[in-house]
Amino acid sequence: MDESGGSGQPLSGTDEADERRTGQPRPGDPATTTARPPSDQQPHDAGTPTEPGEATGPAHPEPTDDQDGEEHTPAPHTDTSHHPAHTTEAHTTEAHGPEGHRSEAHTTPAPGGRKGPAPKRPKEPGGGLLMGRPFGVPVYVAPSWFLVAALITWVFGGQLDRVLPELGMARYLVSLFFAVAFYASVLVHELAHTVAALRFGLPVRRIQLQFFGGVSEIEKESETPGREFVLAFVGPLLSLILSGLFYLALQTVEPGTVPGVLLGGLMISNLIVAAFNLLPGLPLDGGRMLRAVVWKITGKPMSGTIAAAWVGRALAISVLIGLPLLTHSGSLGTDAQDIGGMDTVMDALLAAILAGIIWTGAGNSLRVARLREHLPELRARALTRRAVPVETHTPLSEALRRANEAGARALVVVDADGDPLSLVREAAIVGVPEHRRPWVAVSGLAQDLTDGMRVSAELAGEDLLEALRATPATEYLVVEDSGEIYGVLSAADVEKAFVKAMARPS
């Protein structure tokens, strides 16, 4: 909120900095007294007044899916995309390979704070066409999936024309069925991650089928390296099992028929998905397995993340250079003499996309791991602003005068018994001209308190972010376990703490 001086004008950043350096108020300001909160540690005077119309809520540090993720707060990774809170991470993303990625989303609090009850958390995260809720987790098909389905239909249809020319144009219907069946296999892969996460008590926000596969947005990280290893391994394991089942089914049909071609294609594609995801580099499942092993040996999850992320970057370079070379050498079963100019372009484009996904996912994993390392430093008690209680009909000018005398930076509207009713919004104060402040009651600038806007002073790290994400607002009332008012927490201050945590080296 606005902190006014003796003239009723907000303190400027320079004036405030000078006052903090010298420990003395500016000339002409009323003498200030120290108003301690109901504990030995005082809330700090964090944050600066915002200009009218300026958003005061945190941006999404996308981990989403922040997060990986920048999630999801902590948020959405593409094998497991970590991102700070929605941060939205989030989340941050680490990719699961050609079939997709598992994402751990951590989200930062979203902006909000209009007058009246705080907006409720959306029941559905969204992300495309809702297909169902297996195990209570919504499954979405992103619009980009339809582009890939069309591409697979076209490519596989061309292969069917050489194998089963008698199909004619019907080959594209068979190809479309293959595309749908392949992504159903990808969904099984992601469901394996989801079931394991739920078994370990890790909430899963959603599963999304998209351009290069699937994303399981797991909102928290595994607590032990053993669970991390299992959580990563079950996806490729299910793909291998599916490949084996398709192989057994292939033995029961006649070769060179439509069922034979479909079963053979699904067997090979699932085998490729499993093999690719077992490569030992983030953000692939194999990278998370490597991270778990290094974590177990060193006892430091950050060491595992660094090792697996750099192996992932090495894999990205290998894919970018090696995939086109393998294709042209004939090592992938194609006669080098049959490769034309368009094939060369397509191979290079595919290699570049895969390398980009792996490189980006590895970098996001490092950023999210660094954020997680500093998350415990985000404590509600340390970030809370000192506040003064004012009654409903108190003029804004009088409320600001009291806040200035107490060295406070927030106003809490209370009833006659001293129970909090609402919080005066900082952005609303800045929007009131100085000459109108004596005639404007603080109740007209306040947001009514909801249960979600009351947070404990003991909250820290991911617990704090989760509490803020559940009820987006610009300010929150911070209370002691006894219910006593401690101060006001600004979402903007949490955002600034996020930025500082990301900037600090590990």
Short mmCIF file of C-alpha atoms in Angstrom, two decimals:
data_model
loop_
_atom_site.label_atom_id
_atom_site.label_comp_id
_atom_site.label_asym_id
_atom_site.label_seq_id
_atom_site.Cartn_x
_atom_site.Cartn_y
_atom_site.Cartn_z
CA MET A 1 0.00 0.00 0.00
CA ASP A 2 0.92 3.65 -0.26
CA GLU A 3 3.03 4.94 2.59
CA SER A 4 2.47 8.69 2.91
CA GLY A 5 4.75 11.28 4.41
CA GLY A 6 3.82 14.41 6.32
CA SER A 7 2.51 16.03 3.15
CA GLY A 8 0.30 13.10 2.34
CA GLN A 9 2.37 12.13 -0.71
CA PRO A 10 3.76 8.64 -1.11
CA LEU A 11 7.41 8.21 -0.30
CA SER A 12 9.52 7.96 -3.40
CA GLY A 13 11.95 5.13 -3.91
CA THR A 14 14.89 7.49 -3.34
CA ASP A 15 13.39 9.01 -0.20
CA GLU A 16 12.64 5.60 1.20
CA ALA A 17 16.14 4.37 0.44
CA ASP A 18 17.66 7.44 2.07
CA GLU A 19 15.53 6.95 5.16
CA ARG A 20 16.57 3.32 5.45
CA ARG A 21 20.25 4.16 5.02
CA THR A 22 20.25 6.91 7.59
CA GLY A 23 17.69 5.48 9.94
CA GLN A 24 16.09 8.94 10.11
CA PRO A 25 12.84 10.24 8.59
CA ARG A 26 12.93 12.88 5.91
CA PRO A 27 12.83 16.51 7.00
CA GLY A 28 9.27 17.59 7.54
CA ASP A 29 7.94 14.06 8.10
CA PRO A 30 6.26 13.26 11.39
CA ALA A 31 8.33 11.29 13.85
CA THR A 32 7.80 7.58 13.48
CA THR A 33 7.35 5.05 16.21
CA THR A 34 8.11 1.38 16.01
CA ALA A 35 4.93 -0.70 15.88
CA ARG A 36 5.90 -4.30 16.51
CA PRO A 37 3.69 -7.16 15.38
CA PRO A 38 2.54 -9.75 17.87
CA SER A 39 5.87 -11.58 17.80
CA ASP A 40 9.52 -10.77 18.36
CA GLN A 41 10.22 -10.55 14.65
CA GLN A 42 8.80 -7.60 12.78
CA PRO A 43 7.37 -7.76 9.29
CA HIS A 44 9.65 -5.95 6.88
CA ASP A 45 8.63 -2.91 4.90
CA ALA A 46 8.93 -4.66 1.58
CA GLY A 47 7.70 -3.47 -1.76
CA THR A 48 7.06 -0.10 -3.30
CA PRO A 49 3.80 1.64 -4.15
CA THR A 50 2.54 0.87 -7.63
CA GLU A 51 1.29 3.40 -10.11
CA PRO A 52 -2.41 3.54 -10.84
CA GLY A 53 -3.40 0.80 -13.20
CA GLU A 54 -0.21 -1.12 -12.68
CA ALA A 55 -0.65 -4.80 -11.90
CA THR A 56 0.52 -5.68 -8.44
CA GLY A 57 0.15 -9.44 -8.62
CA PRO A 58 3.10 -11.60 -9.60
CA ALA A 59 3.81 -12.48 -13.15
CA HIS A 60 4.19 -16.13 -14.04
CA PRO A 61 7.91 -16.91 -13.83
CA GLU A 62 7.69 -19.54 -16.55
CA PRO A 63 8.44 -22.28 -14.20
CA THR A 64 3.93 -23.02 -14.98
CA ASP A 65 4.23 -25.85 -15.29
CA ASP A 66 6.37 -22.07 -13.67
CA GLN A 67 6.28 -23.86 -14.27
CA ASP A 68 9.53 -27.03 -14.12
CA GLY A 69 8.30 -23.91 -15.90
CA GLU A 70 9.14 -21.27 -14.95
CA GLU A 71 5.69 -23.96 -12.15
CA HIS A 72 3.84 -24.10 -11.58
CA THR A 73 4.63 -21.47 -8.51
CA PRO A 74 6.45 -23.99 -7.82
CA ALA A 75 4.87 -25.88 -11.54
CA PRO A 76 4.98 -26.96 -14.98
CA HIS A 77 8.75 -30.03 -16.65
CA THR A 78 8.77 -31.93 -19.84
CA ASP A 79 9.72 -35.26 -18.53
CA THR A 80 8.81 -33.69 -15.36
CA SER A 81 8.45 -30.07 -15.95
CA HIS A 82 9.12 -28.20 -12.75
CA HIS A 83 8.08 -24.75 -12.56
CA PRO A 84 7.23 -22.53 -9.77
CA ALA A 85 3.86 -22.11 -8.89
CA HIS A 86 1.56 -21.01 -11.83
CA THR A 87 4.43 -20.05 -11.82
CA THR A 88 2.32 -20.97 -13.21
CA GLU A 89 5.83 -24.68 -13.86
CA ALA A 90 5.75 -24.35 -12.59
CA HIS A 91 6.03 -25.12 -14.00
CA THR A 92 9.34 -25.43 -16.25
CA THR A 93 9.48 -28.33 -18.72
CA GLU A 94 11.51 -31.38 -19.40
CA ALA A 95 10.47 -33.54 -22.36
CA HIS A 96 9.75 -37.19 -22.36
CA GLY A 97 11.03 -37.70 -25.84
CA PRO A 98 9.14 -38.06 -29.08
CA GLU A 99 6.07 -39.37 -27.32
CA GLY A 100 5.85 -36.56 -24.86
CA HIS A 101 6.81 -35.35 -21.48
CA ARG A 102 5.89 -35.55 -17.89
CA SER A 103 5.59 -32.20 -16.26
CA GLU A 104 5.77 -31.11 -12.67
CA ALA A 105 4.05 -27.81 -12.46
CA HIS A 106 4.63 -25.29 -9.69
CA THR A 107 2.82 -22.07 -9.90
CA THR A 108 3.28 -18.58 -8.56
CA PRO A 109 0.33 -16.67 -7.28
CA ALA A 110 -1.71 -15.01 -10.01
CA PRO A 111 -2.70 -11.39 -9.93
CA GLY A 112 -6.02 -10.49 -8.51
CA GLY A 113 -7.43 -8.36 -5.77
CA ARG A 114 -10.59 -6.72 -6.99
CA LYS A 115 -13.05 -5.58 -4.43
CA GLY A 116 -15.31 -8.32 -3.18
CA PRO A 117 -14.65 -12.01 -2.62
CA ALA A 118 -11.39 -13.30 -4.09
CA PRO A 119 -11.82 -15.25 -7.33
CA LYS A 120 -12.09 -18.97 -6.85
CA ARG A 121 -9.48 -21.32 -8.24
CA PRO A 122 -10.65 -22.70 -11.58
CA LYS A 123 -12.02 -26.21 -11.28
CA GLU A 124 -10.34 -27.28 -14.51
CA PRO A 125 -6.81 -26.30 -15.62
CA GLY A 126 -7.78 -26.32 -19.29
CA GLY A 127 -5.38 -26.96 -22.15
CA GLY A 128 -7.48 -28.15 -25.08
CA LEU A 129 -10.28 -30.63 -25.63
CA LEU A 130 -11.21 -32.53 -22.46
CA MET A 131 -11.27 -36.27 -23.19
CA GLY A 132 -11.94 -37.72 -19.74
CA ARG A 133 -10.73 -38.01 -16.14
CA PRO A 134 -8.99 -41.35 -15.57
CA PHE A 135 -8.05 -41.70 -11.88
CA GLY A 136 -9.63 -38.29 -11.37
CA VAL A 137 -7.00 -36.52 -13.52
CA PRO A 138 -8.32 -34.53 -16.52
CA VAL A 139 -6.87 -35.52 -19.90
CA TYR A 140 -6.73 -32.84 -22.61
CA VAL A 141 -5.86 -32.97 -26.29
CA ALA A 142 -4.04 -29.78 -27.31
CA PRO A 143 -4.81 -28.18 -30.69
CA SER A 144 -1.24 -28.97 -31.80
CA TRP A 145 -2.07 -32.69 -31.62
CA PHE A 146 -4.32 -32.40 -34.67
CA LEU A 147 -1.38 -31.05 -36.68
CA VAL A 148 0.75 -34.04 -35.70
CA ALA A 149 -2.12 -36.46 -36.35
CA ALA A 150 -2.44 -35.03 -39.87
CA LEU A 151 1.33 -35.34 -40.40
CA ILE A 152 1.39 -38.96 -39.19
CA THR A 153 -1.61 -39.76 -41.39
CA TRP A 154 0.14 -38.34 -44.44
CA VAL A 155 3.52 -40.01 -43.80
CA PHE A 156 2.14 -43.40 -42.78
CA GLY A 157 -0.33 -43.27 -45.66
CA GLY A 158 2.58 -42.94 -48.09
CA GLN A 159 4.23 -46.02 -46.58
CA LEU A 160 0.97 -47.98 -46.84
CA ASP A 161 0.77 -47.12 -50.54
CA ARG A 162 3.98 -49.09 -51.09
CA VAL A 163 3.00 -52.01 -48.84
CA LEU A 164 -0.73 -52.27 -49.59
CA PRO A 165 -1.35 -50.44 -52.88
CA GLU A 166 -4.77 -52.05 -53.25
CA LEU A 167 -6.11 -49.87 -50.41
CA GLY A 168 -6.21 -46.77 -52.56
CA MET A 169 -7.41 -43.66 -50.72
CA ALA A 170 -8.65 -45.82 -47.86
CA ARG A 171 -5.03 -45.99 -46.73
CA TYR A 172 -5.45 -42.57 -45.13
CA LEU A 173 -8.28 -43.83 -42.93
CA VAL A 174 -5.98 -46.66 -41.81
CA SER A 175 -3.21 -44.12 -41.22
CA LEU A 176 -5.52 -41.93 -39.11
CA PHE A 177 -6.42 -44.97 -37.02
CA PHE A 178 -2.69 -45.60 -36.51
CA ALA A 179 -2.16 -42.00 -35.37
CA VAL A 180 -4.98 -42.27 -32.81
CA ALA A 181 -3.76 -45.68 -31.61
CA PHE A 182 -0.20 -44.41 -31.26
CA TYR A 183 -1.28 -41.48 -29.10
CA ALA A 184 -3.44 -43.85 -27.06
CA SER A 185 -0.15 -45.64 -26.33
CA VAL A 186 1.37 -42.31 -25.34
CA LEU A 187 -1.56 -41.77 -22.98
CA VAL A 188 -0.87 -45.15 -21.36
CA HIS A 189 2.76 -44.06 -20.91
CA GLU A 190 1.64 -40.86 -19.19
CA LEU A 191 -0.95 -42.66 -17.09
CA ALA A 192 1.84 -44.85 -15.75
CA HIS A 193 3.59 -41.72 -14.45
CA THR A 194 0.29 -40.41 -13.11
CA VAL A 195 -0.64 -43.57 -11.23
CA ALA A 196 2.84 -43.77 -9.69
CA ALA A 197 2.66 -40.11 -8.64
CA LEU A 198 -0.76 -40.58 -7.04
CA ARG A 199 0.53 -43.69 -5.31
CA PHE A 200 3.31 -41.60 -3.76
CA GLY A 201 0.87 -38.87 -2.71
CA LEU A 202 1.96 -36.38 -5.40
CA PRO A 203 -0.95 -34.40 -6.89
CA VAL A 204 -1.29 -34.46 -10.70
CA ARG A 205 -2.86 -31.36 -12.21
CA ARG A 206 -3.59 -32.74 -15.68
CA ILE A 207 -2.38 -34.86 -18.61
CA GLN A 208 -2.09 -33.16 -21.97
CA LEU A 209 -1.50 -34.78 -25.37
CA GLN A 210 0.25 -32.29 -27.61
CA PHE A 211 2.59 -31.81 -30.56
CA PHE A 212 5.45 -34.09 -29.57
CA GLY A 213 3.73 -36.39 -27.12
CA GLY A 214 2.20 -36.10 -23.68
CA VAL A 215 2.69 -34.11 -20.49
CA SER A 216 1.79 -35.31 -16.99
CA GLU A 217 1.85 -32.19 -14.83
CA ILE A 218 2.91 -33.41 -11.40
CA GLU A 219 2.70 -30.55 -8.93
CA LYS A 220 5.31 -31.69 -6.42
CA GLU A 221 8.70 -33.34 -6.54
CA SER A 222 9.48 -36.82 -5.24
CA GLU A 223 10.75 -36.81 -1.68
CA THR A 224 13.34 -39.58 -2.14
CA PRO A 225 15.64 -40.68 -4.99
CA GLY A 226 14.02 -44.13 -4.94
CA ARG A 227 10.59 -42.70 -5.65
CA GLU A 228 12.04 -40.41 -8.30
CA PHE A 229 13.59 -43.42 -10.05
CA VAL A 230 10.36 -45.42 -9.96
CA LEU A 231 8.28 -42.44 -11.09
CA ALA A 232 10.53 -41.98 -14.13
CA PHE A 233 10.96 -45.66 -14.99
CA VAL A 234 7.30 -46.70 -15.09
CA GLY A 235 6.65 -44.72 -18.30
CA PRO A 236 9.24 -46.47 -20.51
CA LEU A 237 8.38 -49.76 -18.79
CA LEU A 238 4.74 -49.48 -19.91
CA SER A 239 5.86 -48.57 -23.44
CA LEU A 240 8.04 -51.71 -23.51
CA ILE A 241 5.12 -53.80 -22.25
CA LEU A 242 2.86 -52.36 -24.94
CA SER A 243 5.48 -53.13 -27.57
CA GLY A 244 5.60 -56.74 -26.37
CA LEU A 245 1.81 -57.04 -26.41
CA PHE A 246 1.65 -55.73 -29.97
CA TYR A 247 4.33 -58.24 -30.94
CA LEU A 248 2.31 -61.12 -29.48
CA ALA A 249 -0.80 -59.89 -31.28
CA LEU A 250 1.20 -59.67 -34.51
CA GLN A 251 1.87 -63.39 -34.35
CA THR A 252 -1.85 -64.11 -34.60
CA VAL A 253 -2.51 -62.22 -37.86
CA GLU A 254 -1.40 -62.75 -41.43
CA PRO A 255 1.62 -60.66 -42.54
CA GLY A 256 1.01 -58.10 -45.26
CA THR A 257 -2.53 -57.34 -44.13
CA VAL A 258 -3.95 -54.15 -42.63
CA PRO A 259 -3.99 -55.59 -39.06
CA GLY A 260 -0.46 -56.87 -39.55
CA VAL A 261 0.84 -53.50 -40.72
CA LEU A 262 -0.92 -51.62 -37.89
CA LEU A 263 0.30 -53.98 -35.18
CA GLY A 264 3.83 -53.94 -36.56
CA GLY A 265 3.84 -50.13 -36.67
CA LEU A 266 2.55 -49.83 -33.10
CA MET A 267 5.08 -52.38 -31.86
CA ILE A 268 7.99 -50.48 -33.41
CA SER A 269 6.74 -47.03 -32.40
CA ASN A 270 6.32 -48.01 -28.74
CA LEU A 271 9.77 -49.60 -28.77
CA ILE A 272 11.23 -46.34 -30.11
CA VAL A 273 9.36 -44.32 -27.49
CA ALA A 274 10.71 -46.51 -24.69
CA ALA A 275 14.28 -46.49 -26.02
CA PHE A 276 14.33 -42.75 -26.59
CA ASN A 277 12.99 -41.99 -23.13
CA LEU A 278 15.57 -44.23 -21.49
CA LEU A 279 18.40 -42.05 -22.81
CA PRO A 280 20.19 -40.77 -19.66
CA GLY A 281 19.68 -37.04 -19.96
CA LEU A 282 17.10 -34.54 -18.77
CA PRO A 283 14.34 -33.93 -19.55
CA LEU A 284 13.84 -37.55 -20.64
CA ASP A 285 12.78 -40.30 -18.24
CA GLY A 286 16.28 -41.73 -18.39
CA GLY A 287 17.60 -38.37 -17.28
CA ARG A 288 15.36 -38.41 -14.24
CA MET A 289 16.56 -41.92 -13.49
CA LEU A 290 20.18 -40.73 -13.74
CA ARG A 291 19.31 -37.79 -11.49
CA ALA A 292 17.89 -40.20 -8.92
CA VAL A 293 21.06 -42.32 -9.00
CA VAL A 294 23.37 -39.33 -8.53
CA TRP A 295 21.04 -37.97 -5.85
CA LYS A 296 21.26 -41.29 -4.01
CA ILE A 297 25.07 -41.41 -4.25
CA THR A 298 25.76 -37.79 -3.29
CA GLY A 299 22.75 -37.15 -1.07
CA LYS A 300 22.16 -33.91 -2.99
CA PRO A 301 19.26 -33.63 -5.47
CA MET A 302 20.87 -30.55 -7.01
CA SER A 303 24.00 -32.54 -7.91
CA GLY A 304 21.80 -35.11 -9.65
CA THR A 305 19.99 -32.41 -11.58
CA ILE A 306 23.22 -30.76 -12.73
CA ALA A 307 24.71 -34.07 -13.91
CA ALA A 308 21.55 -35.19 -15.74
CA ALA A 309 20.96 -31.76 -17.30
CA TRP A 310 24.45 -31.56 -18.80
CA VAL A 311 24.12 -35.09 -20.15
CA GLY A 312 20.81 -33.94 -21.64
CA ARG A 313 22.52 -31.04 -23.38
CA ALA A 314 25.12 -33.41 -24.77
CA LEU A 315 22.28 -35.62 -26.05
CA ALA A 316 20.67 -32.61 -27.73
CA ILE A 317 23.86 -31.89 -29.67
CA SER A 318 24.21 -35.58 -30.54
CA VAL A 319 20.65 -35.70 -31.90
CA LEU A 320 21.11 -32.49 -33.89
CA ILE A 321 24.24 -33.81 -35.62
CA GLY A 322 23.86 -37.57 -35.41
CA LEU A 323 20.29 -38.14 -36.60
CA PRO A 324 20.78 -36.73 -40.13
CA LEU A 325 24.13 -38.56 -40.42
CA LEU A 326 22.56 -41.87 -39.41
CA THR A 327 19.79 -41.42 -41.96
CA HIS A 328 22.20 -40.64 -44.80
CA SER A 329 24.49 -43.50 -43.88
CA GLY A 330 21.64 -46.01 -44.25
CA SER A 331 22.03 -47.17 -40.63
CA LEU A 332 18.30 -46.67 -39.99
CA GLY A 333 17.30 -49.12 -42.73
CA THR A 334 16.97 -46.64 -45.59
CA ASP A 335 19.04 -46.92 -48.74
CA ALA A 336 21.22 -43.84 -48.89
CA GLN A 337 20.70 -43.65 -52.65
CA ASP A 338 16.93 -43.24 -52.16
CA ILE A 339 17.29 -40.15 -49.98
CA GLY A 340 16.36 -36.95 -51.82
CA GLY A 341 16.57 -33.25 -51.09
CA MET A 342 13.17 -33.09 -49.35
CA ASP A 343 14.10 -36.06 -47.14
CA THR A 344 17.28 -34.26 -46.13
CA VAL A 345 15.32 -31.15 -45.13
CA MET A 346 12.78 -33.19 -43.17
CA ASP A 347 15.52 -35.13 -41.34
CA ALA A 348 17.31 -31.90 -40.42
CA LEU A 349 14.04 -30.29 -39.27
CA LEU A 350 13.11 -33.31 -37.12
CA ALA A 351 16.59 -33.39 -35.58
CA ALA A 352 16.44 -29.66 -34.83
CA ILE A 353 13.01 -29.95 -33.14
CA LEU A 354 14.05 -32.91 -30.99
CA ALA A 355 17.36 -31.28 -30.07
CA GLY A 356 15.57 -28.05 -29.18
CA ILE A 357 13.10 -29.85 -26.92
CA ILE A 358 15.87 -31.72 -25.10
CA TRP A 359 18.15 -28.68 -24.73
CA THR A 360 15.34 -26.44 -23.50
CA GLY A 361 14.06 -29.07 -21.09
CA ALA A 362 17.54 -29.59 -19.63
CA GLY A 363 17.95 -25.85 -19.08
CA ASN A 364 14.52 -25.59 -17.48
CA SER A 365 15.40 -28.44 -15.14
CA LEU A 366 18.46 -26.55 -13.94
CA ARG A 367 16.50 -23.34 -13.39
CA VAL A 368 13.73 -25.10 -11.52
CA ALA A 369 16.20 -27.01 -9.36
CA ARG A 370 17.90 -23.73 -8.44
CA LEU A 371 14.54 -22.22 -7.52
CA ARG A 372 13.66 -25.25 -5.41
CA GLU A 373 16.97 -24.93 -3.63
CA HIS A 374 16.06 -21.40 -2.56
CA LEU A 375 12.34 -21.98 -1.95
CA PRO A 376 12.76 -22.55 1.81
CA GLU A 377 14.00 -18.95 2.01
CA LEU A 378 10.54 -17.72 0.98
CA ARG A 379 8.92 -17.35 4.39
CA ALA A 380 5.66 -15.54 5.06
CA ARG A 381 7.00 -14.14 8.32
CA ALA A 382 10.01 -12.56 6.60
CA LEU A 383 8.06 -11.14 3.65
CA THR A 384 5.14 -9.69 5.61
CA ARG A 385 4.60 -5.94 5.76
CA ARG A 386 3.81 -4.21 9.04
CA ALA A 387 0.13 -3.18 9.17
CA VAL A 388 -2.08 -0.93 11.27
CA PRO A 389 -5.75 -1.63 12.05
CA VAL A 390 -8.32 1.00 11.05
CA GLU A 391 -12.09 1.04 11.35
CA THR A 392 -14.47 0.99 8.40
CA HIS A 393 -15.30 4.69 8.19
CA THR A 394 -11.77 5.99 8.82
CA PRO A 395 -10.79 8.55 6.15
CA LEU A 396 -7.93 7.44 3.94
CA SER A 397 -5.79 10.45 4.87
CA GLU A 398 -6.12 9.65 8.58
CA ALA A 399 -5.35 5.97 7.96
CA LEU A 400 -2.22 6.89 6.01
CA ARG A 401 -1.15 9.26 8.76
CA ARG A 402 -1.42 6.48 11.34
CA ALA A 403 0.46 4.08 9.10
CA ASN A 404 3.23 6.62 8.57
CA GLU A 405 3.58 7.26 12.29
CA ALA A 406 3.77 3.51 12.98
CA GLY A 407 6.23 2.87 10.15
CA ALA A 408 3.67 0.53 8.58
CA ARG A 409 3.02 -0.18 4.91
CA ALA A 410 -0.40 -1.81 5.00
CA LEU A 411 -3.90 -1.18 6.36
CA VAL A 412 -6.29 -3.76 7.80
CA VAL A 413 -9.94 -2.77 8.19
CA VAL A 414 -11.35 -4.10 11.47
CA ASP A 415 -14.71 -4.03 13.21
CA ALA A 416 -15.46 -2.53 16.63
CA ASP A 417 -14.08 -5.66 18.34
CA GLY A 418 -10.81 -5.50 16.40
CA ASP A 419 -11.58 -8.48 14.17
CA PRO A 420 -10.24 -8.08 10.60
CA LEU A 421 -12.83 -7.52 7.87
CA SER A 422 -10.88 -6.56 4.76
CA LEU A 423 -7.55 -5.37 3.39
CA VAL A 424 -7.00 -1.96 1.82
CA ARG A 425 -5.54 -2.49 -1.64
CA GLU A 426 -2.27 -0.74 -2.42
CA ALA A 427 -3.19 -0.06 -6.05
CA ALA A 428 -6.49 1.52 -4.99
CA ILE A 429 -4.72 3.93 -2.61
CA VAL A 430 -2.38 5.15 -5.34
CA GLY A 431 -5.39 5.84 -7.56
CA VAL A 432 -6.97 8.31 -5.09
CA PRO A 433 -5.78 11.92 -5.58
CA GLU A 434 -4.35 13.54 -2.46
CA HIS A 435 -7.04 16.23 -2.23
CA ARG A 436 -9.79 13.55 -2.09
CA ARG A 437 -8.21 11.35 0.56
CA PRO A 438 -9.85 13.11 3.55
CA TRP A 439 -13.31 12.30 2.08
CA VAL A 440 -12.67 8.71 1.01
CA ALA A 441 -13.31 5.97 3.57
CA VAL A 442 -10.87 3.06 3.66
CA SER A 443 -13.74 0.59 3.29
CA GLY A 444 -14.26 1.76 -0.29
CA LEU A 445 -10.71 0.73 -1.20
CA ALA A 446 -10.69 -2.61 0.58
CA GLN A 447 -11.08 -6.20 -0.51
CA ASP A 448 -13.20 -8.40 1.72
CA LEU A 449 -11.30 -11.18 3.43
CA THR A 450 -12.00 -14.77 2.50
CA ASP A 451 -10.70 -17.85 4.25
CA GLY A 452 -8.08 -18.31 1.54
CA MET A 453 -6.75 -14.78 2.11
CA ARG A 454 -5.73 -15.61 5.67
CA VAL A 455 -2.33 -17.30 5.71
CA SER A 456 -0.23 -18.49 8.62
CA ALA A 457 2.95 -16.63 9.48
CA GLU A 458 4.67 -20.03 9.69
CA LEU A 459 4.14 -20.90 6.00
CA ALA A 460 7.27 -21.14 3.86
CA GLY A 461 8.49 -22.52 0.55
CA GLU A 462 6.09 -24.62 -1.50
CA ASP A 463 3.44 -24.58 1.23
CA LEU A 464 3.33 -20.79 1.05
CA LEU A 465 3.15 -20.77 -2.75
CA GLU A 466 0.38 -23.35 -2.77
CA ALA A 467 -1.66 -21.31 -0.30
CA LEU A 468 -1.32 -18.18 -2.45
CA ARG A 469 -2.05 -20.02 -5.68
CA ALA A 470 -5.25 -21.49 -4.28
CA THR A 471 -6.67 -17.97 -3.71
CA PRO A 472 -5.22 -15.39 -6.13
CA ALA A 473 -5.13 -11.89 -4.66
CA THR A 474 -2.82 -8.90 -4.38
CA GLU A 475 -2.67 -8.87 -0.55
CA TYR A 476 -3.12 -11.50 2.14
CA LEU A 477 -3.69 -11.20 5.87
CA VAL A 478 -0.91 -12.96 7.79
CA VAL A 479 -1.93 -14.30 11.20
CA GLU A 480 -0.26 -16.12 14.05
CA ASP A 481 -1.42 -19.60 15.04
CA SER A 482 -3.40 -17.93 17.81
CA GLY A 483 -5.33 -15.90 15.22
CA GLU A 484 -3.58 -12.64 16.14
CA ILE A 485 -2.87 -10.29 13.21
CA TYR A 486 0.81 -10.34 12.20
CA GLY A 487 0.71 -8.16 9.08
CA VAL A 488 -0.08 -8.12 5.37
CA LEU A 489 1.69 -10.13 2.68
CA SER A 490 1.83 -8.60 -0.80
CA ALA A 491 1.87 -10.91 -3.80
CA ALA A 492 4.24 -8.43 -5.45
CA ASP A 493 6.76 -9.01 -2.65
CA VAL A 494 6.55 -12.75 -3.24
CA GLU A 495 7.24 -12.17 -6.92
CA LYS A 496 10.30 -10.06 -6.12
CA ALA A 497 11.58 -12.77 -3.78
CA PHE A 498 11.13 -15.27 -6.62
CA VAL A 499 13.20 -13.15 -8.98
CA LYS A 500 15.97 -12.77 -6.41
CA ALA A 501 15.97 -16.51 -5.73
CA MET A 502 16.31 -17.26 -9.44
CA ALA A 503 19.16 -14.75 -9.78
CA ARG A 504 21.21 -16.17 -6.92
CA PRO A 505 23.75 -18.83 -7.86
CA SER A 506 23.36 -22.28 -6.31
#
